[in-house]
XYZ file of C-alpha atoms in Angstrom:
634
model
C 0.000 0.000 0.000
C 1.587 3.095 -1.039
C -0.568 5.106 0.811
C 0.743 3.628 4.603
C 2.772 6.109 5.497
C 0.025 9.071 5.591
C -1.640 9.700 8.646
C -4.788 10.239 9.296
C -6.990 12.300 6.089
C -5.650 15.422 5.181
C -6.209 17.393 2.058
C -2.755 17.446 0.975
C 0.582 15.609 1.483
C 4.602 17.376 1.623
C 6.899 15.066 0.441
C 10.183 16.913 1.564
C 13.776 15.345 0.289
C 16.839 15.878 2.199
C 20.211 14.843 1.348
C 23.551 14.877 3.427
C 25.534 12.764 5.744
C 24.623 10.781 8.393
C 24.903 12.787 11.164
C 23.442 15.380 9.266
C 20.260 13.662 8.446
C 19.781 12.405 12.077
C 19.924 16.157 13.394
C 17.436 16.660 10.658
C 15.282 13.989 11.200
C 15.360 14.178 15.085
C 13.643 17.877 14.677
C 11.223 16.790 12.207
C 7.933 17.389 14.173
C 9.428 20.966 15.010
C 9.539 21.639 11.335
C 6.232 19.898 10.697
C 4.867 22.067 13.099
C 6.413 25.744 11.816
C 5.288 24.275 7.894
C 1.396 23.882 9.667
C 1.369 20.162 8.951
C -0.684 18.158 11.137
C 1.879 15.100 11.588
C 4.931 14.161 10.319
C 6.320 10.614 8.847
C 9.979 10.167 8.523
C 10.748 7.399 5.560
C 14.842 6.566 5.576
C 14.875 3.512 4.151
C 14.720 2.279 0.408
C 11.384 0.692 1.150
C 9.974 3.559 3.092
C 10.812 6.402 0.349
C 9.654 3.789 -2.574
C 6.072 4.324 -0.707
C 6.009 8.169 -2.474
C 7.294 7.220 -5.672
C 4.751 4.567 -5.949
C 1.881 6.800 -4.650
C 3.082 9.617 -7.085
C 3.189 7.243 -10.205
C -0.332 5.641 -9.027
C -2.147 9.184 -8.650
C -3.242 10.186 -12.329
C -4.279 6.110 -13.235
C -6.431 6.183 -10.264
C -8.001 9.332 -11.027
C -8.849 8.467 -14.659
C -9.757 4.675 -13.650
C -13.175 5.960 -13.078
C -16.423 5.133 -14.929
C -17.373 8.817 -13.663
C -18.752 10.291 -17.157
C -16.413 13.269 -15.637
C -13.085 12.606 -16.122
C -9.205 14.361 -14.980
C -8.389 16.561 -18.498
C -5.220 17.634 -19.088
C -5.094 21.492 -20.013
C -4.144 23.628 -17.306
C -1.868 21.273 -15.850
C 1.830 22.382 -16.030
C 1.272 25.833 -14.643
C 4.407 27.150 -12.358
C 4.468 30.164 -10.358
C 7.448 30.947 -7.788
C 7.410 29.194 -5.006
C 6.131 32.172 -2.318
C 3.324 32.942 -4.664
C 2.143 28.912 -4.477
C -0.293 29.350 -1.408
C -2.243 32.138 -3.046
C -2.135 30.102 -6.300
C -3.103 27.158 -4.937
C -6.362 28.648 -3.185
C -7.325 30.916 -5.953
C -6.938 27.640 -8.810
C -9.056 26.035 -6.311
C -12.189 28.531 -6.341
C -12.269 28.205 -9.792
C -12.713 24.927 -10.120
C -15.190 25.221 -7.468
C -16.926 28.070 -9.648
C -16.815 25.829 -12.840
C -19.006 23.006 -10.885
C -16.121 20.397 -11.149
C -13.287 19.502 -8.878
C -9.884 18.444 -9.660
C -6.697 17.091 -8.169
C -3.645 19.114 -7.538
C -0.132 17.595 -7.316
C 3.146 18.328 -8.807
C 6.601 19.750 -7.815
C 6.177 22.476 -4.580
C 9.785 23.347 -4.338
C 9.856 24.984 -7.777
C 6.043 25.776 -7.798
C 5.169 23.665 -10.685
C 1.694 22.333 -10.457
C -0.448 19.236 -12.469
C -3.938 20.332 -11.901
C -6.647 18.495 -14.023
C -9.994 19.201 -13.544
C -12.504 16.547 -14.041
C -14.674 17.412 -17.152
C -16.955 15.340 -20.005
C -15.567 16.807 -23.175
C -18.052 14.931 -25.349
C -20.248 17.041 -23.790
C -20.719 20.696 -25.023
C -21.301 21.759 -21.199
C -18.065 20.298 -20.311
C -16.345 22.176 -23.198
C -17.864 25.465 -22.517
C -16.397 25.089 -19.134
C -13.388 23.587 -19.646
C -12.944 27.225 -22.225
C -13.589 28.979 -18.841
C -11.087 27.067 -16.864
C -8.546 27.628 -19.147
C -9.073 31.566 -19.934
C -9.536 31.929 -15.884
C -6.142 30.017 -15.018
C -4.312 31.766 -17.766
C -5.127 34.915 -16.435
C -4.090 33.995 -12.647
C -1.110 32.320 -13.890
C -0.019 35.636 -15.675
C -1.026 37.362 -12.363
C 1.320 35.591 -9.965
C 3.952 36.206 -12.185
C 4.385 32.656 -13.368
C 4.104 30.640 -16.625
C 1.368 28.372 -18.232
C 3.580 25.684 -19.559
C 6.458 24.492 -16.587
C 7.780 21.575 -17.922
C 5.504 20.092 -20.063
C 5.256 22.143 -23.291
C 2.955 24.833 -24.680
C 1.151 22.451 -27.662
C -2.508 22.539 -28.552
C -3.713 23.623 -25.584
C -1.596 25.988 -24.348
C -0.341 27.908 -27.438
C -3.537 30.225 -27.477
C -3.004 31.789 -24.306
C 1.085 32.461 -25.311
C 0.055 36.244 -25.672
C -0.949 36.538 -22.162
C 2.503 36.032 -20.917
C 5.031 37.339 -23.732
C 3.051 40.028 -25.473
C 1.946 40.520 -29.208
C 5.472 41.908 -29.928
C 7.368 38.910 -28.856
C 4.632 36.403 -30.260
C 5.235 38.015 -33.469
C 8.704 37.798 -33.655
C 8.340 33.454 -32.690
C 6.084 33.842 -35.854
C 8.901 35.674 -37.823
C 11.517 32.923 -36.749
C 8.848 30.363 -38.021
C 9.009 31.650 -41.175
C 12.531 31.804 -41.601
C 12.949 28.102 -40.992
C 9.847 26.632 -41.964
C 8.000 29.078 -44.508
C 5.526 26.537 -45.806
C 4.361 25.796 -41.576
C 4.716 21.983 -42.073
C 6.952 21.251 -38.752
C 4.196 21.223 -35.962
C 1.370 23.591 -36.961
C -0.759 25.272 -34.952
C 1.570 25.641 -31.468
C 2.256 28.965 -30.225
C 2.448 30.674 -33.876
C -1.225 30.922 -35.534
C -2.574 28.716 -33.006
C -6.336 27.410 -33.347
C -8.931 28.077 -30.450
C -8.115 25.218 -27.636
C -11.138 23.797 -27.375
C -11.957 23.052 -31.423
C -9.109 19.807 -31.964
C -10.279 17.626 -29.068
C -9.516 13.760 -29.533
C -12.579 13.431 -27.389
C -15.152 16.295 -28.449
C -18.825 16.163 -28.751
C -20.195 14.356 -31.083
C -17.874 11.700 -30.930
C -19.082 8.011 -32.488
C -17.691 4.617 -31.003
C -18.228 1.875 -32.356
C -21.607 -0.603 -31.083
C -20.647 -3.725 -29.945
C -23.598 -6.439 -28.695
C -20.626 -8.083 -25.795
C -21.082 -11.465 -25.154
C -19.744 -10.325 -21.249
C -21.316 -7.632 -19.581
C -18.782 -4.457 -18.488
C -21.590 -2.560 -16.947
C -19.464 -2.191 -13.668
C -17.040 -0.358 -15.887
C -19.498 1.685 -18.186
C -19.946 -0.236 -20.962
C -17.335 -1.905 -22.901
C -16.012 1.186 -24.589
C -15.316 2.734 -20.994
C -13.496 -0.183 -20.073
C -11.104 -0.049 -22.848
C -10.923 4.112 -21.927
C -9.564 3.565 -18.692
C -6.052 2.672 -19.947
C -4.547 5.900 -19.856
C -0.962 4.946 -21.021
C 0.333 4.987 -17.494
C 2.870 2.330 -18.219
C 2.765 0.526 -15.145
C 2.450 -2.985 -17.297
C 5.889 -2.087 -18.349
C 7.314 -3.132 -15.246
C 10.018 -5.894 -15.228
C 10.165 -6.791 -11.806
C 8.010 -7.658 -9.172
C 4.098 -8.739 -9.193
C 2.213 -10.093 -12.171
C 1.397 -7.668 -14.793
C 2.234 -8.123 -17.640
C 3.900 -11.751 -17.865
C 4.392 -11.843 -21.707
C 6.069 -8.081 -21.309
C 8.215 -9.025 -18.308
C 9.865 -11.861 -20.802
C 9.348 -10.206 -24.151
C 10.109 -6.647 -23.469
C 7.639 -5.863 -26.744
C 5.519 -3.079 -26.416
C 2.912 -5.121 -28.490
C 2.439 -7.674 -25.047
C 1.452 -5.253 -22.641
C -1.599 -4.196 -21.392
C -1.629 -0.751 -22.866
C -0.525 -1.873 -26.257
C -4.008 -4.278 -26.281
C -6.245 -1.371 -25.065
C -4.951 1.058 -27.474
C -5.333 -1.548 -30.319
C -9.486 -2.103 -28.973
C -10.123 2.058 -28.783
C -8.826 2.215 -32.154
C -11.371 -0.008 -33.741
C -13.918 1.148 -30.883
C -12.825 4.728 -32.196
C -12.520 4.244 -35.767
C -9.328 4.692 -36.241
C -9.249 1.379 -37.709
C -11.920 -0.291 -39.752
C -14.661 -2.283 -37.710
C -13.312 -5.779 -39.437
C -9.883 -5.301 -37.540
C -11.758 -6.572 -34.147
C -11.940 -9.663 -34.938
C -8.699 -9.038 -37.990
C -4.900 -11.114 -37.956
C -3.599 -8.135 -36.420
C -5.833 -8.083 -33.345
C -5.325 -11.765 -33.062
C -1.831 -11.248 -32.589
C -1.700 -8.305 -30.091
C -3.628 -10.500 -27.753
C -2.102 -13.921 -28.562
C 0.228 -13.621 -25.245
C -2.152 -12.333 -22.753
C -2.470 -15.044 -20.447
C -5.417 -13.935 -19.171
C -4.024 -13.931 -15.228
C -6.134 -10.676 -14.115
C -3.081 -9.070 -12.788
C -4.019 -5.787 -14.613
C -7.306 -6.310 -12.799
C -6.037 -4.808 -10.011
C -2.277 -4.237 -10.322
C -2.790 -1.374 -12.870
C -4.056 1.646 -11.061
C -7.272 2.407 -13.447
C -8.306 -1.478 -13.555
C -7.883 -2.010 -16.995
C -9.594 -6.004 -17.042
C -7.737 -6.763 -20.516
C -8.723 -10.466 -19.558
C -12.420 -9.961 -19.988
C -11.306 -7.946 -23.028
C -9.398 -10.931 -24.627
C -12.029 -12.948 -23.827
C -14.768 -10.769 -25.815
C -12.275 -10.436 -28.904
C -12.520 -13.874 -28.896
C -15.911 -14.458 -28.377
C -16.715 -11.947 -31.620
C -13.806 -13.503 -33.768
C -15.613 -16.727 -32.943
C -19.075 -15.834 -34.013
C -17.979 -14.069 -36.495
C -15.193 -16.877 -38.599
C -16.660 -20.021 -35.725
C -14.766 -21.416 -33.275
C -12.394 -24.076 -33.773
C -12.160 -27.660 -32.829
C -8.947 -27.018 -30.349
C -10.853 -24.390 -28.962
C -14.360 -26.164 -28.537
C -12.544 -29.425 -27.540
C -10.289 -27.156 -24.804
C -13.561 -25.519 -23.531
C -15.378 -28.396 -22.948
C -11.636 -30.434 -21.288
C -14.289 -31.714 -18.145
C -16.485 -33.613 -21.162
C -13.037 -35.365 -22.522
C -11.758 -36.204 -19.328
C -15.226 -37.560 -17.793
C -14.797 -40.131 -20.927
C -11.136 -40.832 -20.443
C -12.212 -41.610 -16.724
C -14.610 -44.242 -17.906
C -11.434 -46.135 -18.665
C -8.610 -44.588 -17.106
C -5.555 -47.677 -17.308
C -6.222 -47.789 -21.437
C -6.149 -43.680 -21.791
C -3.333 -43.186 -19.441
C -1.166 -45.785 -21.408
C -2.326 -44.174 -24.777
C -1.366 -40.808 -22.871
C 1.920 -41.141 -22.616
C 3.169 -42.575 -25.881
C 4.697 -40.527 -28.497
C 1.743 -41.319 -30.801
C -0.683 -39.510 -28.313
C 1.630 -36.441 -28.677
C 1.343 -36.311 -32.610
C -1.845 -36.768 -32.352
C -2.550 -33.585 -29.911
C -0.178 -31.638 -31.674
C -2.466 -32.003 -34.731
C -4.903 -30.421 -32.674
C -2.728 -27.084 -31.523
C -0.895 -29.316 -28.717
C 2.984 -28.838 -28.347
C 4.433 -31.760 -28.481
C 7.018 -31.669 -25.613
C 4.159 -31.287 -23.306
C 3.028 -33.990 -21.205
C -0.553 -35.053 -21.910
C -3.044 -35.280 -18.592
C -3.594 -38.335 -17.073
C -6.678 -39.266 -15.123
C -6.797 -41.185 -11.930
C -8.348 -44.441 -11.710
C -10.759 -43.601 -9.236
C -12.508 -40.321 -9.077
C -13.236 -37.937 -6.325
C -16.804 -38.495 -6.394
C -16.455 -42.213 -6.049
C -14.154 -41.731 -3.336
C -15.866 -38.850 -1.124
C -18.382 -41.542 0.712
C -15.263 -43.288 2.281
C -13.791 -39.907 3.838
C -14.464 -38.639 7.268
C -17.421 -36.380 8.274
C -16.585 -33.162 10.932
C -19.156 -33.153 13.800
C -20.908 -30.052 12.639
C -22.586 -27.816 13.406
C -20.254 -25.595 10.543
C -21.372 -27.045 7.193
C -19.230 -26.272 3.428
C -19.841 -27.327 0.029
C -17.286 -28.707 -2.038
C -17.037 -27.571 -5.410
C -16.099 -30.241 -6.899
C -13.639 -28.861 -10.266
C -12.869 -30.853 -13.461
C -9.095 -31.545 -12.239
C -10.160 -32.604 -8.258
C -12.976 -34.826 -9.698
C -10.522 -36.516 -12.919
C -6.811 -36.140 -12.526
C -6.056 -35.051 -8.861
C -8.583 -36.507 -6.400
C -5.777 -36.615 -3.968
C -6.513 -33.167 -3.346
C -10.334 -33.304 -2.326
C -9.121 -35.787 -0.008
C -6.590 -34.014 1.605
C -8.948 -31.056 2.081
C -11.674 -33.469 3.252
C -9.815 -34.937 6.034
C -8.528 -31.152 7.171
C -12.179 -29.476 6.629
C -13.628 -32.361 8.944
C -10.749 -32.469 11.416
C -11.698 -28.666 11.739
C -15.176 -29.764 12.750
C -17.110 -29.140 8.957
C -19.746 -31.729 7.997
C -18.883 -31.583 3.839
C -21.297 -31.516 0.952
C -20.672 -32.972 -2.430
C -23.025 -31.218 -4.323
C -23.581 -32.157 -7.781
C -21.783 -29.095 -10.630
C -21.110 -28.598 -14.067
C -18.370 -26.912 -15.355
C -17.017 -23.873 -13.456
C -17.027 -22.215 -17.211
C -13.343 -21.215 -17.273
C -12.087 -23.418 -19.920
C -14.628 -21.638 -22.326
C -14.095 -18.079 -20.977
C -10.144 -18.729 -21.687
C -11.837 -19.865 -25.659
C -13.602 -17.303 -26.003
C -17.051 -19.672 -25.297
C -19.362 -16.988 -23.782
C -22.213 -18.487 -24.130
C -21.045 -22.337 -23.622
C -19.720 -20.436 -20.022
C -23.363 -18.581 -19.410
C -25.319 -22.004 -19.854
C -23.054 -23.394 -17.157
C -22.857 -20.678 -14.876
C -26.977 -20.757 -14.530
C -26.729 -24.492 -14.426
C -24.355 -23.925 -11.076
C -26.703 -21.623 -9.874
C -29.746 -23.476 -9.752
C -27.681 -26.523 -8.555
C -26.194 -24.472 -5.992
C -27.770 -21.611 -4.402
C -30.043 -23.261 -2.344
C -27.336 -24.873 -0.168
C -26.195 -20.595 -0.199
C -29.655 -19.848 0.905
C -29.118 -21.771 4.075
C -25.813 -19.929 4.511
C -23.650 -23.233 3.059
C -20.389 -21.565 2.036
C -19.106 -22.762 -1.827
C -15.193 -24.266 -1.155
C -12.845 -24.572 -4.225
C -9.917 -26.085 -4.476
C -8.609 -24.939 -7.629
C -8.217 -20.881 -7.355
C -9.288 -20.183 -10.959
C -12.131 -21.851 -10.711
C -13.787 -20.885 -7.671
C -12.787 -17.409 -8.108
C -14.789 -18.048 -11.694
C -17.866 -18.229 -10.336
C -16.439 -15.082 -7.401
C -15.855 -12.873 -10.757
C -16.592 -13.769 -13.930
C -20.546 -15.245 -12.878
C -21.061 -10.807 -12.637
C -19.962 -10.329 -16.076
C -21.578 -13.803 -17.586
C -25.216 -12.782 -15.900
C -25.386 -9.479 -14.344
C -29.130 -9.461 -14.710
C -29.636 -12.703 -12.484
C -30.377 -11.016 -8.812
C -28.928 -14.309 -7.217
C -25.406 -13.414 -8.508
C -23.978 -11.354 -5.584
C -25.253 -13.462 -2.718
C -23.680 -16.398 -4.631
C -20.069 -14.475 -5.355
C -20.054 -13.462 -1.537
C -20.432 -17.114 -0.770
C -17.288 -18.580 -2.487
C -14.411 -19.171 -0.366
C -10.807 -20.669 -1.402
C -9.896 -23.721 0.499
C -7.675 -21.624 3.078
C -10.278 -18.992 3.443
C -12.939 -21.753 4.658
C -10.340 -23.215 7.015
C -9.786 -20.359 8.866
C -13.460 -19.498 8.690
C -13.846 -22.348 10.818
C -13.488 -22.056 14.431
C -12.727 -25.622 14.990
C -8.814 -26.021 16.552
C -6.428 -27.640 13.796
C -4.129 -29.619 15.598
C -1.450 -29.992 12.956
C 2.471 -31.998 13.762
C 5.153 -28.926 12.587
C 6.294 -29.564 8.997
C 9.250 -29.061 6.776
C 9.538 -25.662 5.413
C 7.452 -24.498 2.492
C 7.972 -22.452 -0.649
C 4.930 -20.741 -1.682
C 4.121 -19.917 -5.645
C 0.542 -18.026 -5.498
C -2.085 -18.600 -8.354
C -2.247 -15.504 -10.635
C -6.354 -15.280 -10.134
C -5.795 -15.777 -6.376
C -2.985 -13.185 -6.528
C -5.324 -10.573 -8.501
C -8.550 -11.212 -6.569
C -7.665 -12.333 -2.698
C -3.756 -12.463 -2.522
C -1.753 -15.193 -0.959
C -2.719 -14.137 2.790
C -4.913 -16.451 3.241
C -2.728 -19.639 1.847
C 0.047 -18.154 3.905
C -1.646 -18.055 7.617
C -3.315 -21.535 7.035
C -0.073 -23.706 5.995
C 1.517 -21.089 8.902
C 0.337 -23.160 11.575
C 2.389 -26.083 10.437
C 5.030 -24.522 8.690
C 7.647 -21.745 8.195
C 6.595 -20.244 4.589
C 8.591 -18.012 2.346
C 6.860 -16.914 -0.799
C 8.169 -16.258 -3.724
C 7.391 -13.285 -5.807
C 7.138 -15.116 -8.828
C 5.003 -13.438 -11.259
C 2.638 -15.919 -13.559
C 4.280 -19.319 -13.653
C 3.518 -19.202 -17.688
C 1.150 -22.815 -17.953
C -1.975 -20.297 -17.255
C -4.322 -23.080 -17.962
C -4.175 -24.168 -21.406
C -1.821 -21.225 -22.719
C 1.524 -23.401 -21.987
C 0.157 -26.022 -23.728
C -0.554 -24.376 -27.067
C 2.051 -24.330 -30.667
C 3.893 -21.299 -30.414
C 3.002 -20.478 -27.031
C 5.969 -23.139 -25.343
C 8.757 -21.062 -25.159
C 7.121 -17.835 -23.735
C 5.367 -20.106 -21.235
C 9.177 -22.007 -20.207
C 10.493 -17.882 -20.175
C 7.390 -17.110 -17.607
C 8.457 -19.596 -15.343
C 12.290 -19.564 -15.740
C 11.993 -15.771 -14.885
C 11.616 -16.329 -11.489
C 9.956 -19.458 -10.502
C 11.970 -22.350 -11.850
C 15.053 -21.029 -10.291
C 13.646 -20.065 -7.260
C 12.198 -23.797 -7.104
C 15.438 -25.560 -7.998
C 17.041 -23.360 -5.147
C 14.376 -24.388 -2.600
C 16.595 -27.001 -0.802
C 14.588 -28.679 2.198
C 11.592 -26.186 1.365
C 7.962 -28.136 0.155
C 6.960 -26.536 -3.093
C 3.553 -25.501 -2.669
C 1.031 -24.069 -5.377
C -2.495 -24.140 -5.036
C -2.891 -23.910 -8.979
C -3.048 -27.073 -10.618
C -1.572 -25.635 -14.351
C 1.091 -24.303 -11.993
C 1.849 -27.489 -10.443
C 2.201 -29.074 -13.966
C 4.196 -26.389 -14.908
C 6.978 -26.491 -12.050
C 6.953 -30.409 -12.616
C 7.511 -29.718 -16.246
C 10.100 -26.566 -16.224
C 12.058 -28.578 -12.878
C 11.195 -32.211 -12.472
C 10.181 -31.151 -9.180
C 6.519 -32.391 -7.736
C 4.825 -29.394 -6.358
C 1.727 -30.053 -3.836
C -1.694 -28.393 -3.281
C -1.868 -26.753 0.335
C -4.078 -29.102 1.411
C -1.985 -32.411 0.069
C 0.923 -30.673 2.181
C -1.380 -30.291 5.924
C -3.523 -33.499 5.623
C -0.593 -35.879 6.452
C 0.517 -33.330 9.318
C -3.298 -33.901 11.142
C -2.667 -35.641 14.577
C -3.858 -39.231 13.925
C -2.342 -39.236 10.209
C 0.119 -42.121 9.063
């Protein structure tokens, strides 16, 4: 949280730097509530270390993206934003700026550099609006005018440009603009290079990129972005911040952090949607080659969900492109045989010895890579006995806490080891378990671009479930991605169905239903555990919860590892191996092969495949690693 070391709610924030020696900066810092108090600050936070000052840079670079990641129809415009004044006129700028923005009916946020008076000021305004024009005019003729009064300038760092150039007279005079016009002429007599800034410049508010009248593009989305607006809104809030440029540390953007293209990031996908949405490019290119390949890397891990300050949700984006490039060229048979993986496993589970040995023969591989598979990929196996089969056997807590067990394609077919590892712990804690019947969380066909293959089974699941969540039954998952499918995606996939919300707030992850449960866990200490987090838990609920519950047992270090690169069915694809084995070998695989005594532990199951495939090293769920530490367990 960037925003830690404030205290308390006050309008404004001082970030003072000091530089010096040692002893210099602990007289300073040992009379820094004296010079709090003689500035008029209410308290003061001293920040000396790397981490502590990182808080400010982080807040600083964070402030515009949150401002504009809005789906306020009144959004931050920059116009009057790189105004400067001297530093002893700043107060009386500051308040003056302030009533009239006030005056104007808008508000706006002030921050910038207060040592050299320098301020970014954007008030919030609907330009596609002719109100919101008229008084962003007012604005800027009013802040031109005080700028010129406190003896400052309109442009401080930024430039003069299009917006800025009209009010040039204000501060040099006609005498001096005519002589920039003379110099013009001189070097560029036919006005080619840049016209319209500060010689001849138009009115400011007639070449606006977003002015009234403006047309976007109608789109019937298979997903709803109502939250955000409307789709068109949702693709607006990427303001070209930059923050999925990162190379280091969290999730967004995987393919970037390994690529370093500016086609795989986040912005570079919004910017290619808002130009078809805009018309910049013809409607076809939606669902064109070119679109295709801007999101052919986005793993769809949600990071940008929440790590990018506005919230751009490029995973629900990819999702739709592929949802309209399916209806409008039809899906193909990878990606209808991918979104339906829980139909071709139930049949491989009907005889599980013959498929497994077929599985794993070089013939099998040939075979898959006909249908889009890589061939150095291991093919799934399913286990002779599914969960289902199994869950009568298992032990029953003593009540009176109840919890439903969603029970996911991989628990059910490949890894029932899992359910009954979280069985044994969920009834040691004192939970009677349900097995309620399900369908198909839907993320297989969300990742394929099979809205309405997802919708069908996300009402099924309703139905099926909500009246064990009408008795106050909490839904358990055991694979992140897909109980956090139903937490998230269920909004976009029927935001008109009223039972949605009670049934979101009803999911937990395996580790948040354990400690839910007030039962005492009496658990033998374990060996020490190295924790890779699920990109979907990561975006939506963190790793806090995974990290307290296998904390009882164990010491846990967690590495910061980014998206391990399987993401589901991404790894597996032709011409998607080598980005996937980058993903991981960024930081996972070596943190993993340097994990010594440590238990790898992942509660994904494509990242458990993909740390057995990138290190030959088995990774377990969190609740294969407790169950054999119960008291009682062999």
């Amino acid at each position: 949280d960037s925003t830690r070391f404030v205290k308390g709610n006050p309008k404004a924030v001082l970030v003072v730097e000091w530089s010096g020696t040692q002893r210099e900066l602990d007289e300073i810092f040992g009379h820094l509530d004296e010079l709090a108090g003689e500035a008029g600050a209410l308290a003061a936070t001293p920040l000396r270390t790397k981490e502590e000052m990182s808080q400010t840079v982080r807040l600083r670079k964070s402030t515009l993206p949150l401002l504009l990641g809005t789906a306020d129809e009144e959004k931050p415009v920059a116009f009057v934003e790189d105004a400067a004044v001297p530093p002893d006129r700043l107060e009386e700028f500051v308040v003056r700026f302030e009533e009239i923005v006030e005056n104007n009916g808008t508000w706006a946020c002030f921050y910038g550099h207060a040592s050299v008076g320098c301020l970014h000021v954007r008030p919030a305004l609907d330009t596609s609006d002719p109100e919101g024009v008229s008084r962003m005019r007012r604005i800027a003729e009013e802040v031109a005018d005080l700028v010129v009064d406190c003896g400052g300038s309109i442009s401080g760092e930024h430039g003069d440009g299009l917006s800025r150039s009209e009010f040039m007279e204000k501060m040099y005079g006609g005498e001096i603009l005519r002589a920039f016009a003379d110099v013009k002429r001189l070097f560029d007599p036919r006005g080619m290079m840049n016209p319209g800034v500060i010689v001849a410049p138009p009115r400011m508010d007639r070449q606006l990129r977003i002015g009234p009248g403006r047309k976007r593009l109608p789109i019937r989305t298979g997903l709803s972005f109502g939250d955000q607006g409307g789709f068109a809104k949702a693709i607006e809030l990427c303001n070209g911040s930059g923050f999925c440029r990162k190379r280091t540390g969290g999730t967004m953007c995987p393919s970037y952090m390994v690529t370093l293209d500016e086609q795989d990031t986040t912005r570079a996908r919004a910017n290619m949607l808002r130009s078809v949405i805009e018309g910049t490019l013809p409607p076809e290119e939606l669902t064109g080659r070119r679109m295709k390949e801007v999101m052919d890397l986005c793993v769809g891990c949600k990071a940008c969900k929440t790590e990018c300050p506005s919230g751009v949700d490029v995973a629900s984006m990819k999702t739709e492109v592929l949802y309209q490039t399916g209806r409008q060229h039809g899906f193909s048979l990878r990606q209808k045989a991918a979104g339906h993986i829980r139909r071709q496993l139930a049949l491989a589970a009907m005889i599980p010895s013959p498929y497994n040995a077929v599985a794993g023969t070089r013939f099998a591989r040939r075979a898959a890579a006909l249908a889009g598979i890589d061939p150095r990929r291991s093919l799934p196996r399913v286990a002779n006995k599914t969960f289902s089969r199994r869950f009568p056997g298992l032990p029953q807590g003593t009540g009176p806490a109840e919890v439903a067990l969603f029970n996911d394609t991989w628990n059910e077919y490949q890894r029932p080891e899992v359910g009954e590892g979280a069985v044994r712990l969920l009834a040691a804690a004192g939970a009677r378990i349900y097995l309620p019947k399900v369908v198909c969380c839907g993320r297989p066909m969300l990742s394929e671009g099979l809205v309405d293959e997802a919708r069908k089974n996300a009402r099924r699941n309703l139905d099926l479930l909500v009246p064990l969540v009408e008795r106050g039954v909490p839904l358990v998952g055991l694979e992140p991605s897909c109980i956090l499918t139903l937490r998230d995606d269920y909004r976009k996939l029927i935001p008109d169905d009223a039972r949605v919300e009670r049934f979101a707030e009803a999911t937990r992850l395996f580790e948040e239903a354990m400690l839910d449960l007030d039962g005492e866990l009496l658990l033998r200490e374990g060996a020490p555990v190295l924790l890779h987090g699920h990109c979907h838990q990561k975006a939506l609920v963190g790793t806090g919860p995974t990290e307290r519950l296998l904390g009882l047992a164990a010491d846990v270090e967690v590495v910061d590892s980014g998206c391990c690169g399987m993401a589901g069915l991404f790894g597996y694809e032709k011409g998607h191996y080598e980005v996937s084995m980058k993903m991981g070998e960024r930081r996972l695989f070596p943190a993993v092969r340097g994990a010594g005594e440590r238990v790898v532990v992942a509660p994904g199951t494509s990242c458990r495949e993909q740390i057995l495939d990138g290190t030959q090293r088995r990774a377990l769920h969190p609740a294969e690693y407790l169950a054999p530490l119960l008291d009682g367990s062999s």
